[in-house]
Each structure stands twice: as C-alpha cells, then as structure tokens.
Amino acid sequence: MTPQFLFQFYCGFSHQTLYDSAYLMIYNLCFTSLPILAYGLLEQYQSMSTLQNFPILYRRISKNALLAWRPFIGWTLLGLYHAFIFFFGSLLLLGDSIAARYYGQVFGHWMLGVLVSTNLVFTVNLKLAFDTRYWTWMNHFVIWGTLIFYVIFSLFYGGFHWPFLHDQALHGVFLSLLSSLQVWFLVPLILIACLVPDVVRQVLAKQFFPGKTQLWVVAWRRQQRGERTPLAPSTHRHHKLVTSLAGITASSESTV
Amino acid sequence: MATSYNKESNEEPTSKRPDNTAFKQQRLPAWQPILTAGTVLPAFFVIAIIFIPLGIGLLITSNNIREKEGQVYMYYGLSNFYQNHRRYVKSRDDNQLYGVSSSLKDPSSECAPYANNGTMPYAPCGAIANSMFNDTLKLYFQGKNVSVPLLKTGIAWWTDKNVKFQNPSPNDDLKKAFAGTQKPLYWSKPVYELDPTDLTNNGFINEDFIVWMRTAALPTFRKLYRRVNISEPYFSNGLPAGNYVLHVEYNYPVKSFNGKKRMILSTTSWMGGKNPFLGIAYITVGSVCFVLGVVLFIIHQKYGKRSSEFIDSVNQ
C-alpha cells in the first residue's frame, strides 16, 4: 500500500489508484495467500527428531512469546524499505516519460502501476522462498505457481477486450512492459536490491548471532557428547544459558 | 433381509488421531537448504561481478545516445498537467472507443460532464478526449530551406491502434458512422476530420488521439508527436547540423494552470531512451553487494570456525 500512498504525492492527492482495481482485489486473494498458507502449514524450523528429543524447545513459543514487538517493527521497516525501492525504482525509470521502447513510444500511467505491482509480487514471494527452510513439493507449487499465475493473469487481463468490463485500462500494458528491454533490466535489479538485506540478515543471524533455540540445541548436543568446552565467545549470557539449560534438562528428564 | 449394522461391536471407539499420511504427519519429503555465509559470499561476489560492468555498459550506452542522429523522434512535453488525476483518468468510455455503436450513442456516465451536451452525445466523450493537445509543430531546416519531413503514423502502441481503438461501422464512411454525435466541447473539428487524407488514421484510430488517450503517469510528461522521415534526402542520417526553426501553431492554452509546453527531439537505443538511471542503479547495487561480500568474508574468517556448529543446529 505504501507505493499507492507515495503516488498520491505525484497525482495531486486525487486518490487515483496506482494499480488497476482488478489487481487490487486479486492481490490479497491469489498472489500472496497461498504461499504463506503453505509456509504456515509445512515449515519445520527444527527437525522432528530434534524436537522429540529436546521438548524444552517448545517452551520458547509458549504464550506466543515470539510474536514480540521488536521483530514486528523490524519486519514493518523492511516492508517500508521494499515499498520505497519498488516505487522510486519504477518511477526513476519512467521519469519524465522518457522513451521506453525502441520505437520511441512512451510509458503510460498504468505501466507504472503494473511495473510496481510486478516487482511487489515477485519480491514478496521470493522473500518467502528465502525464509522457507523446509521445501516440500507443496511449497514449490504454491510459490512458483503464484508467480506463474501472476504472469498468465496479467497477460490474459491485458490481452483481450473484455466486454463486461467498463474500463479497458490495462489493455496491452503488460505486453508493452514485456517488450521493453529496460524493464527486463530493472526487475532483477529491484529484486536483488530488496532481497539483499534479507539474505544478509539471515546469514548473520544464523551464524553469528544465534537465537536461543540454536544455542540450546547446540548446548544440548555438546552435553550429550560430554564436552565441557564453553558454548561460544564466552559471554556471561551464554554461560548463564548453559547452566540453566543443564538444570532444566536434568529436571525434565527426571520428571519423565 | 436387512442386516442391521451393529455399531457397538464393529466399530472401534472413535479416535481423534489424524490419518497416517505423509502430509498430516508432516513427513513430506523435503529439501532443506541452509543459507550460510559459504553459499552467500560467492553469490554476492558473482552479483557484483555481473552488475558493475553491466551498469557501466548501460551508462555508456545511455550517454552515447546522440541526439539527432539516426531515427529522430519529436515529442511535445507538458508540465503541471495532471493526466493522472482520478476524475480525469476515469473520464473516458473504452467501449465507445472500441467502436461499439450502443456506446457511441449513449456514452457511459463516467464521461460526465463531457458525455453529452443535453441533446447529442459527444464522440469521443470524456475529459481526456476533450483536452486533447492540438498545437501543430513544424520544423524547418534553414541550411537547405526545407521543412523537415515528419511522419504522423507509427507513434501509437500497436495494440492500441489495432485492437483497443476502433471506429464504429461503417469504417469507410466515417461521417455517416458518427452521425448523431457531435465533436467534443474544446475541439475545433469533429473526430472524423482528424486526418481526412488517410482513412487508417482518421476517427478514433487517429494516432495523435490514441497517444493522447494513453494517460501519463506523472504531471510532467512528454508524448510522441512525430517521427522524422529518414527515407527523405538530407535526413537519412538524422538531423544534420545547422539552424532549425520551429513553427508552432498555438492552439493549446496552458497559462490558466501554470503549465508549460516544450518540444523535445531525441533518439533511442536498443534499451530505449536516454536514461542514466538504470546504469547508475546497477553500479550502485553491484558495489553494495561487493562491499557486503567483503564484510561478510572478513566476519567469516574471524568467527567462522566457532559458528559452524550453529549452522548444523538448524534443521537436522
């Protein structure tokens, strides 16, 4: 929605939509719902065997503890960053209606909207793809399927003159975008610009700033192996964790 | 002889246990990729290696677009003209423009107040059509004292000209086809006189009209007006150097909304018009990836050994 808001600065605040109304309606329904549904159902952060052996991990998610403010704000800011990149990336490319196509014709208003929404759909789904750690065939199906569906839908919607529709605003727009070489250069650029922070965050988080779950799993494994070496760069927090961990596992084993 | 179904002895006590399928027991076969520095670092460097030269190439191509050499396009530009205003964008009837005769005589209410003048419907209706740009621009080359030959076709989108916009029937007698309608309020001649010399460029399929109807995204925009005819002598290589005179038949009022008009001459390259943005953006993103790659590499070297366990702890 942020690109929509940003566009208002450029259209005299007249509430002109950036996206065609069909896209608006279908966006939440088709382009983004299935992938996240599959993610929710099928994602496995830790394997079953780990969880069965180490049930203490379930404590971490009790009482919705992970739905905290900090991560939420972090995700929101990331979303805003994406929106700015989509919008201004597309805008700077089309700016001043510089000739987009080889034969000199210029971009139009709906091309901007479709370009922004294309970037949006692809980024959102690819971001989910990066976050998914447990890829079943269903995940492949919904994520790649959604992207393919988006392309096919755009081609159909803008490819024919639909008699029951009052407005044929998007006629030929998607094809026009596809035939513009600049657009083919822009979309991968925007995708990478949006996903790089995501990827960096994941790598850093996993390897260098591991969360409690990982620390516990590693500590537990070391315990099983009978090691006594400290967990990580020795900080007080980690040391406390190990001792409390030892206590908890011992007590849980004794109650079983 | 009906055998009664003896529920008590035949059925087990109903169980809430989910079926033992792979899906319900979360045992679907899966690929479990792990995003580590080892995979990401090479990717970042590859991106940098691809993007930076690509950006430089794009930038050079864009800067090399020599104005006025090759196929030259003439544009008119307007500023402070909000073709993207909501009421404006809605004010058209695409069915009428498609040639549907019922819409011709009875345009949709979206066109109001430019749908009809009380008695006869406007053809074409709507504020977009009504405000069509009607200046005439001509270019004269003083070196040879000739007017630059300009083509007025080939300026609209192919899909627009051949599909989206169609004249109502009969196609060969447009005056008859548009009988019962009148010209829009601000126009000086009716739609079937937009180009009487060329039947494929008259009426709704007039290319200047089509170009105008494709609303621009921003308040400062340009639209393709003419193409230089490169099959004429003197101009086969574009516009030769020398003095030119622009002759403007000034019909279009812009002062009332503080608008400005301009004329632009430009050429294109294989990637479209002159726009350094793409090249600069590629170089920027490539450099950022490179820097991030270097930073990750340093971190990896310093803390790499100690963190390999954490990688394994995810999902095994």
Coordinates of C-alpha atoms in Angstrom, one line a residue:
Chain A
M1 CA 0.0 0.0 0.0
T2 CA 2.9 2.3 0.5
P3 CA 3.6 2.8 -3.2
Q4 CA 0.0 3.8 -3.5
F5 CA 0.4 6.4 -0.8
L6 CA 3.6 7.7 -2.4
F7 CA 1.9 8.0 -5.7
Q8 CA -0.5 10.5 -4.2
F9 CA 2.3 13.0 -4.0
Y10 CA 2.5 12.8 -7.7
C11 CA -1.1 12.9 -8.8
G12 CA -2.3 15.9 -6.9
F13 CA -3.7 13.8 -4.0
S14 CA -6.7 12.9 -6.0
H15 CA -6.8 9.3 -4.8
Q16 CA -6.0 8.0 -8.2
T17 CA -5.1 4.4 -7.8
L18 CA -1.7 3.2 -9.0
Y19 CA -2.9 -0.3 -9.5
D20 CA -5.9 -1.3 -11.6
S21 CA -8.8 -2.3 -9.4
A22 CA -8.7 -6.0 -10.5
Y23 CA -5.1 -6.2 -9.4
L24 CA -6.0 -4.7 -6.0
M25 CA -8.8 -7.2 -5.4
I26 CA -6.8 -10.2 -6.5
Y27 CA -3.6 -9.3 -4.8
N28 CA -4.6 -10.4 -1.3
L29 CA -6.6 -13.3 -2.6
C30 CA -4.4 -15.0 -5.0
F31 CA -1.0 -13.6 -5.3
T32 CA 0.0 -13.8 -1.7
S33 CA -2.3 -16.0 0.3
L34 CA -1.4 -19.5 -0.9
P35 CA 2.3 -19.3 -0.3
I36 CA 2.0 -18.0 3.2
L37 CA -0.6 -20.7 3.9
A38 CA 1.7 -23.4 2.8
Y39 CA 4.5 -21.9 4.8
G40 CA 2.4 -21.9 7.9
L41 CA 1.4 -25.5 7.5
L42 CA 4.6 -27.1 6.3
E43 CA 7.5 -25.1 7.6
Q44 CA 9.7 -27.0 10.0
Y45 CA 12.3 -24.9 11.7
Q46 CA 13.8 -27.8 13.7
S47 CA 13.5 -31.4 12.6
M48 CA 11.1 -33.7 14.3
S49 CA 13.8 -35.8 15.9
T50 CA 15.4 -32.8 17.5
L51 CA 12.1 -31.7 18.9
Q52 CA 11.2 -35.0 20.2
N53 CA 14.4 -35.4 22.0
F54 CA 14.5 -31.9 23.2
P55 CA 11.0 -30.9 24.1
I56 CA 12.2 -28.0 26.1
L57 CA 12.3 -26.1 22.9
Y58 CA 8.5 -25.8 22.9
R59 CA 8.8 -23.6 25.9
R60 CA 10.2 -20.9 23.7
I61 CA 6.9 -20.5 21.8
S62 CA 4.6 -20.8 24.7
K63 CA 2.3 -17.9 25.2
N64 CA 3.1 -16.5 21.7
A65 CA 6.4 -15.3 23.1
L66 CA 7.9 -15.0 19.7
L67 CA 5.3 -12.5 18.5
A68 CA 7.1 -9.7 20.2
W69 CA 7.2 -6.0 19.3
R70 CA 10.8 -5.9 18.2
P71 CA 10.7 -8.4 15.3
F72 CA 7.4 -7.0 14.2
I73 CA 8.7 -3.5 13.9
G74 CA 11.8 -4.9 12.2
W75 CA 9.6 -6.6 9.6
T76 CA 7.5 -3.5 9.1
L77 CA 10.5 -1.3 8.5
L78 CA 11.8 -3.9 6.0
G79 CA 8.5 -3.8 4.2
L80 CA 8.6 0.0 4.0
Y81 CA 12.1 -0.2 2.6
H82 CA 10.9 -2.6 -0.1
A83 CA 8.0 -0.3 -0.9
F84 CA 10.2 2.7 -1.4
I85 CA 12.5 0.7 -3.7
F86 CA 9.7 -0.5 -5.8
F87 CA 8.1 2.8 -6.2
F88 CA 11.1 5.0 -6.7
G89 CA 12.9 2.4 -8.8
S90 CA 10.0 2.2 -11.2
L91 CA 9.4 6.0 -11.1
L92 CA 13.0 6.9 -11.9
L93 CA 13.0 4.5 -14.8
L94 CA 9.8 6.0 -16.2
G95 CA 10.5 9.5 -15.1
D96 CA 9.5 12.3 -17.5
S97 CA 8.1 9.6 -19.7
I98 CA 11.4 9.1 -21.4
A99 CA 11.0 6.8 -24.3
A100 CA 10.7 3.3 -23.0
R101 CA 10.6 1.4 -26.1
Y102 CA 12.7 1.1 -29.1
Y103 CA 10.3 2.8 -31.4
G104 CA 10.0 5.8 -29.3
Q105 CA 6.6 5.3 -27.7
V106 CA 6.4 6.4 -24.1
F107 CA 5.3 4.7 -20.9
G108 CA 1.8 5.4 -19.5
H109 CA 0.2 5.7 -16.1
W110 CA -0.9 2.1 -15.9
M111 CA 2.5 0.8 -16.9
L112 CA 3.9 2.4 -13.8
G113 CA 1.2 0.6 -11.7
V114 CA 1.8 -2.8 -13.3
L115 CA 5.5 -2.4 -13.0
V116 CA 5.3 -1.6 -9.3
S117 CA 2.9 -4.4 -8.7
T118 CA 5.0 -6.9 -10.6
N119 CA 8.0 -6.0 -8.5
L120 CA 5.9 -6.4 -5.4
V121 CA 4.5 -9.8 -6.2
F122 CA 7.9 -11.2 -7.1
T123 CA 9.7 -9.7 -4.2
V124 CA 7.2 -10.9 -1.6
N125 CA 7.1 -14.4 -2.9
L126 CA 10.9 -14.7 -3.3
K127 CA 11.3 -13.3 0.2
L128 CA 9.1 -16.1 1.5
A129 CA 11.1 -18.5 -0.6
F130 CA 14.3 -17.4 1.2
D131 CA 12.7 -17.8 4.6
T132 CA 11.4 -21.2 4.0
R133 CA 13.7 -23.9 5.3
Y134 CA 11.7 -26.9 4.6
W135 CA 10.8 -27.2 1.0
T136 CA 8.2 -29.8 0.2
W137 CA 6.6 -30.1 -3.2
M138 CA 3.7 -28.0 -2.0
N139 CA 6.0 -25.1 -1.2
H140 CA 7.4 -25.3 -4.7
F141 CA 4.0 -25.5 -6.2
V142 CA 2.5 -22.5 -4.4
I143 CA 5.4 -20.2 -4.7
W144 CA 6.4 -20.8 -8.2
G145 CA 2.8 -21.4 -9.1
T146 CA 1.8 -18.0 -7.8
L147 CA 4.5 -16.3 -9.8
I148 CA 3.5 -18.1 -13.0
F149 CA -0.2 -17.4 -12.3
Y150 CA 0.6 -13.7 -11.9
V151 CA 2.2 -13.6 -15.3
I152 CA -0.5 -15.5 -17.0
F153 CA -3.2 -13.5 -15.3
S154 CA -1.6 -10.2 -16.4
L155 CA -1.3 -11.5 -20.0
F156 CA -4.9 -12.5 -20.1
Y157 CA -6.3 -9.5 -18.4
G158 CA -4.5 -7.1 -20.6
G159 CA -4.6 -9.1 -23.7
F160 CA -8.3 -9.1 -24.6
H161 CA -11.1 -6.6 -24.8
W162 CA -13.4 -7.8 -22.0
P163 CA -16.9 -6.7 -22.9
F164 CA -18.3 -6.9 -19.4
L165 CA -15.7 -4.6 -18.0
H166 CA -16.3 -0.9 -18.3
D167 CA -12.6 0.1 -18.3
Q168 CA -10.1 -1.4 -20.6
A169 CA -7.3 0.5 -18.9
L170 CA -4.8 -2.3 -18.8
H171 CA -5.2 -3.4 -22.4
G172 CA -1.8 -4.1 -23.8
V173 CA 0.1 -2.8 -20.8
F174 CA 1.7 -5.9 -19.6
L175 CA 2.8 -6.9 -23.1
S176 CA 4.2 -3.4 -23.5
L177 CA 6.2 -3.8 -20.4
L178 CA 7.5 -7.2 -21.5
S179 CA 8.6 -5.8 -24.8
S180 CA 10.7 -3.1 -23.1
L181 CA 14.2 -4.1 -22.5
Q182 CA 14.7 -1.5 -19.8
V183 CA 12.0 -3.2 -17.7
W184 CA 13.8 -6.6 -18.0
F185 CA 16.9 -4.9 -16.6
L186 CA 15.0 -3.1 -13.9
V187 CA 13.1 -6.0 -12.3
P188 CA 16.1 -8.2 -11.4
L189 CA 17.8 -5.2 -10.1
I190 CA 14.9 -4.3 -7.8
L191 CA 14.5 -7.9 -6.7
I192 CA 18.1 -8.1 -5.7
A193 CA 18.1 -4.7 -4.0
C194 CA 15.2 -5.8 -1.9
L195 CA 16.3 -9.2 -1.0
V196 CA 19.9 -8.5 -0.2
P197 CA 19.1 -7.1 3.3
D198 CA 17.0 -10.2 3.9
V199 CA 19.7 -12.6 3.0
V200 CA 22.4 -10.7 4.9
R201 CA 20.2 -10.7 8.0
Q202 CA 19.6 -14.4 7.7
V203 CA 23.2 -15.3 7.4
L204 CA 24.3 -13.0 10.2
A205 CA 21.6 -14.2 12.4
K206 CA 22.1 -17.8 11.9
Q207 CA 25.9 -17.9 12.1
F208 CA 27.0 -15.1 14.2
F209 CA 24.1 -14.1 16.4
P210 CA 22.3 -17.3 17.0
G211 CA 19.0 -17.2 18.8
K212 CA 18.1 -19.0 22.0
T213 CA 16.8 -22.0 20.1
Q214 CA 20.0 -22.7 18.4
L215 CA 22.1 -22.1 21.5
W216 CA 20.0 -24.6 23.4
V217 CA 20.2 -27.2 20.7
V218 CA 24.0 -26.8 20.4
A219 CA 24.5 -26.8 24.2
W220 CA 22.3 -29.9 24.5
R221 CA 24.3 -31.7 21.8
R222 CA 27.5 -30.9 23.4
Q223 CA 26.2 -32.2 26.7
Q224 CA 25.3 -35.4 25.1
R225 CA 28.8 -35.7 23.7
G226 CA 30.2 -35.0 27.2
E227 CA 32.0 -31.9 26.2
R228 CA 32.8 -29.2 28.6
T229 CA 34.1 -26.5 26.3
P230 CA 32.2 -23.3 26.5
L231 CA 29.5 -22.6 24.0
A232 CA 30.5 -19.5 22.1
P233 CA 32.6 -16.4 22.5
S234 CA 32.4 -16.5 26.2
T235 CA 29.9 -14.0 27.4
H236 CA 28.0 -14.0 30.6
R237 CA 24.7 -14.6 28.8
H238 CA 25.9 -17.7 27.2
H239 CA 27.3 -19.1 30.3
K240 CA 24.1 -18.5 32.2
L241 CA 22.3 -20.2 29.5
V242 CA 24.3 -23.3 29.7
T243 CA 24.0 -23.7 33.4
S244 CA 20.3 -23.1 33.4
L245 CA 20.0 -25.4 30.5
A246 CA 21.7 -28.2 32.3
G247 CA 19.4 -27.6 35.2
I248 CA 16.2 -27.7 33.1
T249 CA 17.1 -30.7 31.1
A250 CA 18.1 -32.6 34.2
S251 CA 14.8 -31.8 35.9
S252 CA 12.7 -32.6 32.8
E253 CA 14.4 -35.9 32.4
S254 CA 13.7 -36.7 35.9
T255 CA 10.0 -36.0 35.6
V256 CA 9.5 -38.1 32.5
Chain B
M1 CA -33.5 -59.3 4.7
A2 CA -31.6 -56.4 6.1
T3 CA -28.8 -56.9 8.3
S4 CA -28.6 -54.3 10.9
Y5 CA -25.4 -52.6 11.4
N6 CA -24.2 -53.4 14.8
K7 CA -22.4 -50.4 15.9
E8 CA -21.3 -51.5 19.2
S9 CA -19.3 -54.5 18.2
N10 CA -18.0 -53.5 14.8
E11 CA -16.5 -50.1 15.4
E12 CA -13.5 -49.1 17.4
P13 CA -14.0 -46.2 19.7
T14 CA -13.8 -43.0 17.5
S15 CA -10.3 -41.7 17.6
K16 CA -9.1 -38.1 17.0
R17 CA -5.8 -39.3 15.7
P18 CA -5.1 -37.8 12.3
D19 CA -4.5 -40.2 9.4
N20 CA -1.2 -41.6 8.9
T21 CA -0.4 -39.8 5.7
A22 CA 2.8 -38.1 4.9
F23 CA 1.0 -34.7 4.7
K24 CA -0.8 -34.9 8.0
Q25 CA 2.1 -36.3 9.9
Q26 CA 4.4 -33.7 8.5
R27 CA 6.7 -36.2 6.9
L28 CA 6.7 -35.0 3.4
P29 CA 9.9 -35.4 1.6
A30 CA 11.7 -32.1 1.6
W31 CA 14.7 -30.2 0.5
Q32 CA 16.3 -28.3 3.3
P33 CA 18.6 -25.6 2.1
I34 CA 20.7 -23.8 4.5
L35 CA 21.7 -20.2 3.9
T36 CA 25.2 -19.9 5.1
A37 CA 28.0 -17.5 4.5
G38 CA 29.6 -20.1 2.4
T39 CA 26.8 -20.0 -0.1
V40 CA 26.0 -16.3 0.2
L41 CA 29.5 -15.0 -0.2
P42 CA 30.2 -16.4 -3.7
A43 CA 26.7 -15.2 -4.7
F44 CA 27.4 -11.7 -3.6
F45 CA 30.7 -11.6 -5.5
V46 CA 29.1 -13.0 -8.6
I47 CA 26.3 -10.4 -8.4
A48 CA 28.9 -7.7 -8.0
I49 CA 31.0 -9.0 -10.9
I50 CA 27.9 -9.1 -13.2
F51 CA 26.2 -5.9 -12.1
I52 CA 29.1 -3.5 -12.1
P53 CA 30.2 -4.0 -15.7
L54 CA 26.6 -4.2 -16.8
G55 CA 25.9 -0.9 -15.1
I56 CA 28.9 0.7 -16.8
G57 CA 27.8 -0.7 -20.1
L58 CA 24.3 0.6 -19.7
L59 CA 25.6 4.0 -18.6
I60 CA 27.8 4.3 -21.6
T61 CA 25.0 3.2 -24.0
S62 CA 22.7 5.8 -22.5
N63 CA 25.3 8.6 -22.7
N64 CA 26.1 7.6 -26.2
I65 CA 22.6 8.3 -27.4
R66 CA 23.5 11.1 -29.7
E67 CA 20.6 13.4 -30.1
K68 CA 19.5 13.9 -33.6
E69 CA 21.5 11.1 -35.2
G70 CA 19.7 8.1 -36.6
Q71 CA 15.9 7.8 -36.2
V72 CA 14.9 11.1 -34.6
Y73 CA 11.7 11.4 -32.7
M74 CA 9.9 14.6 -31.9
Y75 CA 7.9 14.9 -28.7
Y76 CA 5.8 17.5 -27.2
G77 CA 6.1 17.9 -23.4
L78 CA 3.7 19.4 -20.9
S79 CA 4.3 20.2 -17.3
N80 CA 2.0 20.7 -14.4
F81 CA -0.7 18.7 -16.3
Y82 CA -2.1 16.1 -14.1
Q83 CA -3.2 13.4 -16.6
N84 CA -3.1 11.1 -13.6
H85 CA -5.8 12.8 -11.6
R86 CA -8.5 10.4 -10.6
R87 CA -11.5 12.1 -12.1
Y88 CA -9.6 12.7 -15.3
V89 CA -8.4 9.1 -15.7
K90 CA -11.9 7.8 -15.2
S91 CA -13.4 10.1 -17.7
R92 CA -13.5 8.0 -20.8
D93 CA -15.6 5.3 -22.4
D94 CA -13.4 2.5 -23.7
N95 CA -16.4 0.7 -25.2
Q96 CA -17.2 3.7 -27.3
L97 CA -13.6 3.9 -28.4
Y98 CA -13.8 0.2 -29.3
G99 CA -16.5 1.0 -31.8
V100 CA -19.5 -0.4 -30.0
S101 CA -22.4 1.5 -31.6
S102 CA -24.6 1.5 -28.5
S103 CA -21.9 3.2 -26.5
L104 CA -21.4 5.7 -29.3
K105 CA -24.9 7.0 -29.0
D106 CA -25.1 6.5 -25.2
P107 CA -21.7 7.0 -23.6
S108 CA -21.1 5.9 -20.0
S109 CA -21.8 8.1 -17.1
E110 CA -18.1 8.2 -16.3
C111 CA -17.7 10.7 -19.0
A112 CA -19.8 13.3 -17.3
P113 CA -19.9 16.2 -17.6
Y114 CA -18.4 15.6 -21.1
A115 CA -20.9 12.9 -22.1
N116 CA -23.4 14.9 -23.9
N117 CA -24.5 18.5 -24.2
G118 CA -28.1 17.7 -23.3
T119 CA -29.2 16.7 -26.8
M120 CA -26.4 14.9 -28.6
P121 CA -23.6 12.7 -27.2
Y122 CA -20.0 13.6 -27.6
A123 CA -17.8 11.4 -29.7
P124 CA -15.3 10.8 -28.2
C125 CA -16.7 11.5 -24.7
G126 CA -14.8 12.3 -21.6
A127 CA -12.4 14.9 -20.2
I128 CA -9.3 13.1 -21.5
A129 CA -10.5 13.4 -25.1
N130 CA -11.8 16.8 -24.6
S131 CA -8.4 18.1 -23.5
M132 CA -6.5 16.7 -26.5
F133 CA -3.4 18.5 -27.4
N134 CA -3.9 20.4 -30.6
D135 CA -0.9 22.5 -31.3
T136 CA 0.8 21.9 -34.6
L137 CA 4.6 21.8 -34.6
K138 CA 6.6 22.1 -37.8
L139 CA 10.4 22.1 -38.2
Y140 CA 12.3 23.9 -40.9
F141 CA 15.9 23.3 -41.7
Q142 CA 17.4 26.7 -42.7
G143 CA 20.5 25.2 -44.3
K144 CA 18.5 23.8 -47.2
N145 CA 15.4 25.8 -46.7
V146 CA 13.2 22.7 -46.5
S147 CA 10.7 21.6 -43.9
V148 CA 11.8 18.5 -42.1
P149 CA 9.6 15.6 -43.3
L150 CA 7.7 14.2 -40.4
L151 CA 5.6 11.0 -40.2
K152 CA 2.5 11.1 -38.1
T153 CA 1.9 7.4 -38.0
G154 CA 3.8 4.7 -36.2
I155 CA 3.7 6.8 -33.0
A156 CA 1.0 4.9 -31.1
W157 CA 1.2 1.4 -29.4
W158 CA 0.4 -1.3 -31.9
T159 CA -2.1 -2.9 -29.6
D160 CA -3.9 0.4 -29.1
K161 CA -4.1 1.2 -32.7
N162 CA -5.2 -2.2 -33.9
V163 CA -7.3 -3.6 -31.1
K164 CA -8.3 -1.2 -28.4
F165 CA -9.4 1.7 -30.6
Q166 CA -11.8 1.0 -33.5
N167 CA -14.1 3.2 -35.5
P168 CA -17.8 2.4 -35.4
S169 CA -19.1 0.9 -38.6
P170 CA -19.2 1.7 -41.5
N171 CA -15.5 2.1 -41.5
D172 CA -15.2 3.7 -44.9
D173 CA -17.7 6.5 -44.4
L174 CA -16.9 8.0 -41.0
K175 CA -19.1 10.9 -41.4
K176 CA -22.1 8.5 -41.6
A177 CA -20.7 6.4 -38.8
F178 CA -20.5 9.3 -36.4
A179 CA -23.9 10.8 -37.4
G180 CA -25.9 11.6 -34.3
T181 CA -22.9 12.7 -32.3
Q182 CA -21.1 15.9 -32.0
K183 CA -17.5 16.9 -31.5
P184 CA -16.2 17.4 -28.0
L185 CA -16.6 20.8 -26.5
Y186 CA -13.0 22.1 -26.9
W187 CA -12.3 20.7 -30.3
S188 CA -12.3 22.7 -33.4
K189 CA -13.2 19.9 -35.8
P190 CA -15.0 16.7 -35.4
V191 CA -13.3 13.4 -34.8
Y192 CA -13.8 12.2 -38.4
E193 CA -11.9 15.1 -39.7
L194 CA -8.8 14.5 -37.7
D195 CA -7.0 13.2 -40.8
P196 CA -9.2 13.3 -43.9
T197 CA -6.3 12.3 -46.1
D198 CA -5.7 8.9 -44.5
L199 CA -8.6 6.6 -43.7
T200 CA -6.5 4.4 -41.4
N201 CA -5.6 7.5 -39.3
N202 CA -9.0 9.1 -39.1
G203 CA -11.7 8.9 -36.4
F204 CA -10.9 7.1 -33.3
I205 CA -7.8 5.4 -34.7
N206 CA -6.1 8.7 -35.3
E207 CA -2.7 8.1 -33.8
D208 CA -2.3 11.6 -32.2
F209 CA -5.6 10.9 -30.5
I210 CA -4.5 7.5 -29.3
V211 CA -1.3 8.8 -28.0
W212 CA -3.1 11.5 -26.0
M213 CA -5.6 9.0 -24.6
R214 CA -2.8 6.9 -23.0
T215 CA -2.7 8.9 -19.8
A216 CA 0.7 9.7 -18.5
A217 CA 1.9 8.7 -15.1
L218 CA 3.3 12.0 -13.8
P219 CA 2.4 15.6 -14.1
T220 CA 5.4 16.4 -16.2
F221 CA 5.4 14.2 -19.2
R222 CA 6.1 14.0 -22.9
K223 CA 4.3 12.3 -25.7
L224 CA 5.5 11.2 -29.1
Y225 CA 4.4 13.6 -31.7
R226 CA 6.1 12.8 -35.0
R227 CA 9.0 10.7 -36.4
V228 CA 11.5 12.2 -38.8
N229 CA 11.1 10.5 -42.1
I230 CA 14.6 9.1 -42.8
S231 CA 13.8 7.9 -46.3
E232 CA 13.9 11.5 -47.5
P233 CA 17.0 13.1 -48.8
Y234 CA 19.2 15.1 -46.4
F235 CA 17.6 13.4 -43.4
S236 CA 18.5 9.8 -43.9
N237 CA 21.1 10.0 -41.1
G238 CA 19.0 12.0 -38.7
L239 CA 19.1 15.8 -38.4
P240 CA 22.1 17.4 -39.9
A241 CA 23.8 20.1 -38.0
G242 CA 22.6 23.6 -38.8
N243 CA 20.0 26.1 -37.9
Y244 CA 16.4 25.0 -37.4
V245 CA 13.2 26.9 -37.0
L246 CA 10.3 25.6 -35.0
H247 CA 6.9 26.8 -36.2
V248 CA 4.2 26.5 -33.7
E249 CA 0.5 26.8 -34.4
Y250 CA -0.5 27.8 -30.9
N251 CA -4.0 26.4 -30.0
Y252 CA -3.5 24.8 -26.7
P253 CA -3.9 27.1 -23.6
V254 CA -1.7 26.2 -20.7
K255 CA -1.4 29.5 -18.8
S256 CA -4.5 29.0 -16.8
F257 CA -3.0 26.2 -14.8
N258 CA 0.6 27.4 -14.9
G259 CA 1.5 24.7 -17.3
K260 CA 4.5 24.8 -19.7
K261 CA 4.9 23.4 -23.1
R262 CA 8.1 22.2 -24.8
M263 CA 9.3 20.3 -27.8
I264 CA 11.9 17.6 -27.5
L265 CA 13.9 15.9 -30.1
S266 CA 15.5 12.6 -29.2
T267 CA 16.7 9.3 -30.5
T268 CA 16.6 5.9 -28.9
S269 CA 18.9 3.0 -28.4
W270 CA 18.4 -0.7 -28.0
M271 CA 17.4 -0.1 -24.5
G272 CA 15.0 2.8 -25.1
G273 CA 15.6 6.5 -24.5
K274 CA 18.3 8.3 -22.7
N275 CA 18.1 7.4 -19.1
P276 CA 21.2 7.1 -17.0
F277 CA 19.2 5.8 -14.0
L278 CA 19.5 2.1 -14.9
G279 CA 23.2 2.2 -15.4
I280 CA 23.8 4.1 -12.2
A281 CA 21.5 1.8 -10.2
Y282 CA 23.3 -1.3 -11.4
I283 CA 26.6 0.1 -10.5
T284 CA 25.3 1.0 -7.1
V285 CA 23.7 -2.3 -6.3
G286 CA 26.8 -4.2 -7.6
S287 CA 29.1 -2.1 -5.4
V288 CA 26.9 -2.6 -2.4
C289 CA 26.9 -6.3 -2.9
F290 CA 30.7 -6.3 -3.3
V291 CA 31.1 -4.3 -0.1
L292 CA 28.8 -6.6 1.8
G293 CA 30.6 -9.6 0.4
V294 CA 33.9 -8.3 1.6
V295 CA 32.4 -7.5 5.1
L296 CA 30.9 -11.0 5.3
F297 CA 34.1 -12.5 4.2
I298 CA 36.0 -10.7 7.0
I299 CA 33.5 -11.8 9.6
H300 CA 33.5 -15.3 8.3
Q301 CA 37.3 -15.5 8.6
K302 CA 37.3 -14.2 12.1
Y303 CA 34.4 -16.1 13.6
G304 CA 33.9 -18.9 11.0
K305 CA 35.2 -21.9 12.9
R306 CA 33.3 -21.2 16.0
S307 CA 30.0 -20.8 14.3
S308 CA 29.9 -23.9 12.1
E309 CA 28.1 -25.7 14.9
F310 CA 25.3 -23.2 14.8
I311 CA 24.7 -23.9 11.2
D312 CA 24.2 -27.6 11.9
S313 CA 21.9 -26.8 14.7
V314 CA 19.3 -25.5 12.3
N315 CA 17.2 -28.3 11.0
Q316 CA 18.9 -31.6 11.2

